[in-house]
Structure formats: structure tokens, C-alpha cells
Amino acid sequence: GAVVSQHPSWVICKSGTSVKIECRSLDFQATTMFWYRQFPKQSLMLMATSNEGSKATYEQGVEKDKFLINHASLTLSTLTVTSAHPEDSSFYICSAMGLAGPTYEQYFGPGTRLTVT
Amino acid sequence: SQQGEEDPQALSIQEGENATMNCSYKTSINNLQWYRQNSGRGLVHLILIRSNEREKHSGRLRVTLDTSKKSSSLLITASRAADTASYFCATDHTGTASKLTFGTGTRLQVTL
């Protein structure tokens, strides 16, 4: 149980185009999902917190107009990188909050590698 | 930045040896977790230790937590080549709605 998927697992796009990444909780409902970005050989940095049915909360320094987040249902959140630039190339990882026994835990997706050429 | 720090940044040991990595954080925590990440892959949850716990074991893993020093350590005993990966600590803090703050990570290389 508690599986989170991401699609696509990798994507290459040209500068100026937009890319959408999906994050799904497959066997549980997640009212809260998180989006992280990870540059090579670096740690994960939280970009935003996504709550179902409401606007995402972005971390300081993250452009909300560039990284559009939609959490339309209890099992799906999407991250759209708009007008992508090469510096947006990174590994994007989502996580979903789910009930595991008596407590809520974060379950991580396998990540999406974005390369902008 | 609230990001925690881990040391060492990189660690190379031989199979069978123990590996110890340390994590320090800045503000009071609810829980501290350790994750493993193989190159280019997602995160694998290893262990969670709560702020009122001091030590926890899981198989070959031993985690300690010292809240007075705001630090934690992860010990992997009898390491195997398959343990080669990056290891991250992650903390969630009082009043931050379950957001995780990740440490800088330790890259562990276990050689035969």
C-alpha cells in the first residue's frame, strides 16, 4: 500500500515550452501533496505544498507563475513548468500525505527528470 | 536557510565495515527521518525517530537522536555494496504543517 506514482519519469523539452508532471497516490487519498526539486548531487528543496481544492502554498523564492500547481482531486496533483529554461532542468519529486496506521506519513514518488534544451 | 547539515558529505568504506553519518538541524523538531536515494531514483524511507525517543533500531540500522545538541546519527552495520547510495535526514518542525526539511546528504560508497 501507500504507492505514489509520477508521470512522466523523464522528459526532454525545448526552451520556451511548458511541461506538465503528474503525481498520483494510487491506493490512498491525499489531501496534501508536496513538490520538491533536486539538482544533481544536492538535497531536496521543497517548492510548494499542494492542498486539494485550494491554492498551493509556495516556498520563498519559488515563482508561482512559473511553477503552476493544481491539486484537482484527492489522488492527483500536477506541476506545470511554464516557459521552461535550461536552468529549470532538474529532478522533480512529489510526495503525498497519507494515513499509515495512527499517523500521517509522507510517501514519495519516484521522481521526474526534466531536461530543457 | 533551515536546511540541516550532514557530515560527512561523502564516505567510502569497504564491505563489512560500519558506516556512520551525522545530521544536525536548527530548530525544534517533531520527528526526524532518514531516507536513502539511489542515483537518479526516488526516496526510500528507512526509519523515523520521534523527538521523545533517543535511539531506534531497524535491522542493520541504528539511529540516535540528541535533541539537546539538535543532532542525529545513522549507523549502518556490516555494510554491503548494495548500501551504496545517498542518505538524507529530514525533519519536520513544530508549526510547519508536516513540511519536511532535508539535510544536505551523505554519499556513501561501499566497495567490495
Short mmCIF file of C-alpha atoms in Angstrom, two decimals:
data_model
loop_
_atom_site.label_atom_id
_atom_site.label_comp_id
_atom_site.label_asym_id
_atom_site.label_seq_id
_atom_site.Cartn_x
_atom_site.Cartn_y
_atom_site.Cartn_z
CA GLY A 1 0.00 0.00 0.00
CA ALA A 2 0.83 3.74 0.00
CA VAL A 3 2.21 3.94 -3.53
CA VAL A 4 2.83 7.25 -5.26
CA SER A 5 3.49 7.44 -8.98
CA GLN A 6 4.82 10.20 -11.17
CA HIS A 7 4.43 10.65 -14.88
CA PRO A 8 6.48 11.02 -16.93
CA SER A 9 9.60 9.54 -15.36
CA TRP A 10 11.71 11.68 -17.65
CA VAL A 11 11.07 14.37 -20.21
CA ILE A 12 13.11 16.48 -22.59
CA CYS A 13 11.65 19.73 -23.84
CA LYS A 14 12.78 22.80 -25.70
CA SER A 15 13.26 26.20 -24.12
CA GLY A 16 10.08 28.21 -24.03
CA THR A 17 7.70 25.27 -23.93
CA SER A 18 5.65 24.06 -20.96
CA VAL A 19 5.81 20.68 -19.31
CA LYS A 20 3.26 19.04 -17.03
CA ILE A 21 4.24 16.46 -14.41
CA GLU A 22 1.62 14.34 -12.69
CA CYS A 23 1.74 12.96 -9.18
CA ARG A 24 -0.79 10.31 -8.19
CA SER A 25 -1.50 8.50 -4.97
CA LEU A 26 -2.53 5.07 -6.23
CA ASP A 27 -4.12 3.41 -3.24
CA PHE A 28 -4.91 6.18 -0.79
CA GLN A 29 -6.38 9.64 -0.73
CA ALA A 30 -4.03 12.53 -0.15
CA THR A 31 -5.39 15.88 0.91
CA THR A 32 -1.86 17.27 0.88
CA MET A 33 0.91 16.75 -1.64
CA PHE A 34 4.35 18.31 -1.73
CA TRP A 35 6.61 19.16 -4.66
CA TYR A 36 10.40 19.11 -4.33
CA ARG A 37 13.23 19.95 -6.70
CA GLN A 38 16.63 18.32 -6.58
CA PHE A 39 19.68 19.48 -8.53
CA PRO A 40 22.47 16.99 -9.25
CA LYS A 41 24.32 15.86 -6.15
CA GLN A 42 22.25 18.18 -3.98
CA SER A 43 19.48 17.75 -1.49
CA LEU A 44 15.73 18.06 -1.98
CA MET A 45 14.30 21.55 -1.69
CA LEU A 46 10.61 21.99 -1.04
CA MET A 47 8.95 24.07 -3.74
CA ALA A 48 5.33 24.10 -2.68
CA THR A 49 2.60 22.46 -0.66
CA SER A 50 -0.50 21.46 -2.56
CA ASN A 51 -3.85 21.05 -0.85
CA GLU A 52 -6.82 19.51 -2.62
CA GLY A 53 -9.31 22.12 -3.74
CA SER A 54 -7.26 25.15 -2.76
CA LYS A 55 -4.33 27.18 -3.99
CA ALA A 56 -0.86 25.86 -3.44
CA THR A 57 1.47 27.44 -0.91
CA TYR A 58 4.84 28.24 -2.40
CA GLU A 59 8.15 28.41 -0.58
CA GLN A 60 10.12 31.61 -0.59
CA GLY A 61 11.91 32.18 -3.85
CA VAL A 62 9.73 29.85 -5.93
CA GLU A 63 7.86 31.63 -8.72
CA LYS A 64 4.23 30.61 -8.57
CA ASP A 65 3.56 31.84 -12.10
CA LYS A 66 6.34 29.68 -13.44
CA PHE A 67 5.56 26.54 -11.48
CA LEU A 68 1.81 26.06 -11.68
CA ILE A 69 0.38 23.53 -9.25
CA ASN A 70 -3.09 22.07 -9.45
CA HIS A 71 -4.50 19.61 -6.93
CA ALA A 72 -7.81 18.80 -8.54
CA SER A 73 -8.62 15.60 -6.72
CA LEU A 74 -7.62 13.60 -3.67
CA THR A 75 -5.35 11.41 -5.77
CA LEU A 76 -3.82 13.77 -8.31
CA SER A 77 -1.61 16.84 -8.22
CA THR A 78 0.10 18.34 -11.25
CA LEU A 79 3.11 20.59 -11.60
CA THR A 80 3.42 22.58 -14.82
CA VAL A 81 6.74 24.20 -15.60
CA THR A 82 5.85 27.10 -17.87
CA SER A 83 8.19 28.70 -20.40
CA ALA A 84 10.91 26.28 -19.39
CA HIS A 85 14.55 27.36 -19.46
CA PRO A 86 17.68 25.21 -19.25
CA GLU A 87 18.14 26.25 -15.61
CA ASP A 88 14.82 24.53 -14.85
CA SER A 89 16.45 21.21 -15.70
CA SER A 90 16.24 19.21 -12.52
CA PHE A 91 14.80 16.17 -10.78
CA TYR A 92 11.27 16.88 -9.54
CA ILE A 93 9.88 14.69 -6.77
CA CYS A 94 6.42 14.73 -5.27
CA SER A 95 5.17 13.27 -2.03
CA ALA A 96 1.68 12.62 -0.73
CA MET A 97 0.43 12.66 2.83
CA GLY A 98 -1.45 9.50 3.67
CA LEU A 99 -2.76 7.76 6.74
CA ALA A 100 -0.44 4.97 7.84
CA GLY A 101 -1.83 3.36 10.96
CA PRO A 102 -2.47 6.03 13.57
CA THR A 103 -0.40 8.75 11.95
CA TYR A 104 0.01 10.55 8.66
CA GLU A 105 3.23 10.00 6.73
CA GLN A 106 4.68 11.30 3.51
CA TYR A 107 5.08 8.83 0.68
CA PHE A 108 7.41 9.81 -2.13
CA GLY A 109 7.06 9.32 -5.84
CA PRO A 110 9.94 8.00 -7.97
CA GLY A 111 10.72 11.44 -9.43
CA THR A 112 10.67 13.04 -12.87
CA ARG A 113 13.85 14.11 -14.59
CA LEU A 114 13.33 17.24 -16.67
CA THR A 115 15.90 18.31 -19.24
CA VAL A 116 15.35 21.61 -21.04
CA THR A 117 17.40 22.08 -24.19
CA SER B 1 18.01 28.57 5.31
CA GLN B 2 16.52 26.00 7.63
CA GLN B 3 18.24 23.16 5.82
CA GLY B 4 20.04 20.75 8.07
CA GLU B 5 23.61 19.76 7.54
CA GLU B 6 25.02 16.29 7.22
CA ASP B 7 28.51 15.07 7.56
CA PRO B 8 30.49 13.67 6.07
CA GLN B 9 29.45 14.82 2.60
CA ALA B 10 30.95 11.65 1.21
CA LEU B 11 32.06 8.39 2.80
CA SER B 12 33.87 5.48 1.22
CA ILE B 13 34.21 2.20 3.10
CA GLN B 14 34.76 -1.46 2.40
CA GLU B 15 32.09 -4.08 2.57
CA GLY B 16 31.63 -5.36 6.10
CA GLU B 17 32.64 -2.12 7.76
CA ASN B 18 30.24 0.13 9.62
CA ALA B 19 29.15 3.50 8.25
CA THR B 20 28.17 6.41 10.44
CA MET B 21 26.66 9.61 9.17
CA ASN B 22 25.52 12.61 11.17
CA CYS B 23 22.77 15.15 10.79
CA SER B 24 22.35 18.48 12.53
CA TYR B 25 19.28 20.69 12.43
CA LYS B 26 18.43 24.18 13.58
CA THR B 27 15.01 24.34 15.20
CA SER B 28 12.92 22.10 17.44
CA ILE B 29 11.51 19.06 15.71
CA ASN B 30 8.54 16.75 15.97
CA ASN B 31 10.22 13.87 14.15
CA LEU B 32 13.41 13.08 12.29
CA GLN B 33 13.53 10.61 9.45
CA TRP B 34 16.27 9.04 7.39
CA TYR B 35 15.91 8.28 3.69
CA ARG B 36 18.07 6.53 1.12
CA GLN B 37 18.29 7.56 -2.51
CA ASN B 38 19.97 5.53 -5.19
CA SER B 39 21.41 7.57 -8.02
CA GLY B 40 18.65 9.14 -10.12
CA ARG B 41 15.90 7.42 -8.19
CA GLY B 42 13.23 8.32 -5.66
CA LEU B 43 13.49 8.18 -1.91
CA VAL B 44 13.27 5.07 0.22
CA HIS B 45 12.11 5.65 3.78
CA LEU B 46 14.43 3.99 6.27
CA ILE B 47 13.41 4.96 9.76
CA LEU B 48 11.55 7.58 11.78
CA ILE B 49 12.52 8.69 15.26
CA ARG B 50 10.30 10.92 17.33
CA SER B 51 11.54 13.84 19.36
CA ASN B 52 10.92 11.99 22.63
CA GLU B 53 12.95 8.97 21.52
CA ARG B 54 16.71 8.65 21.85
CA GLU B 55 17.54 5.53 19.90
CA LYS B 56 15.86 3.27 17.40
CA HIS B 57 16.89 0.13 15.55
CA SER B 58 15.75 -1.44 12.33
CA GLY B 59 17.71 -4.40 11.03
CA ARG B 60 21.27 -3.20 10.39
CA LEU B 61 20.29 0.40 11.02
CA ARG B 62 20.67 2.25 14.29
CA VAL B 63 19.53 5.83 14.69
CA THR B 64 20.20 8.07 17.64
CA LEU B 65 18.72 11.46 18.41
CA ASP B 66 20.10 14.10 20.75
CA THR B 67 17.62 16.96 20.90
CA SER B 68 19.86 18.98 23.24
CA LYS B 69 22.51 19.06 20.52
CA LYS B 70 19.97 19.12 17.69
CA SER B 71 21.68 16.21 16.05
CA SER B 72 21.08 12.65 14.90
CA SER B 73 23.27 9.87 13.64
CA LEU B 74 22.62 6.92 11.37
CA LEU B 75 24.77 3.83 11.77
CA ILE B 76 24.73 1.10 9.14
CA THR B 77 26.43 -2.02 10.43
CA ALA B 78 28.12 -4.68 8.32
CA SER B 79 27.73 -2.63 5.16
CA ARG B 80 27.12 -4.19 1.77
CA ALA B 81 27.81 -2.97 -1.75
CA ALA B 82 24.03 -2.57 -2.14
CA ASP B 83 24.09 0.08 0.59
CA THR B 84 25.86 2.42 -1.84
CA ALA B 85 23.54 5.41 -2.10
CA SER B 86 22.93 8.92 -0.80
CA TYR B 87 21.42 9.21 2.65
CA PHE B 88 19.34 12.16 3.79
CA CYS B 89 17.90 13.14 7.10
CA ALA B 90 14.61 15.03 7.08
CA THR B 91 12.96 16.87 9.91
CA ASP B 92 9.51 18.20 10.48
CA HIS B 93 9.18 21.09 12.81
CA THR B 94 6.62 22.40 15.21
CA GLY B 95 4.13 24.67 13.48
CA THR B 96 5.18 23.88 9.90
CA ALA B 97 2.27 21.65 8.92
CA SER B 98 4.21 18.44 8.19
CA LYS B 99 6.66 20.07 5.79
CA LEU B 100 9.94 18.20 5.65
CA THR B 101 13.31 19.92 5.66
CA PHE B 102 16.04 17.76 4.19
CA GLY B 103 19.66 17.71 5.17
CA THR B 104 22.45 18.14 2.68
CA GLY B 105 23.02 14.39 2.37
CA THR B 106 25.87 11.93 2.67
CA ARG B 107 27.03 9.96 -0.36
CA LEU B 108 28.06 6.51 0.77
CA GLN B 109 30.23 4.27 -1.39
CA VAL B 110 30.70 0.68 -0.27
CA THR B 111 33.37 -1.18 -2.17
CA LEU B 112 34.00 -4.92 -2.35
#
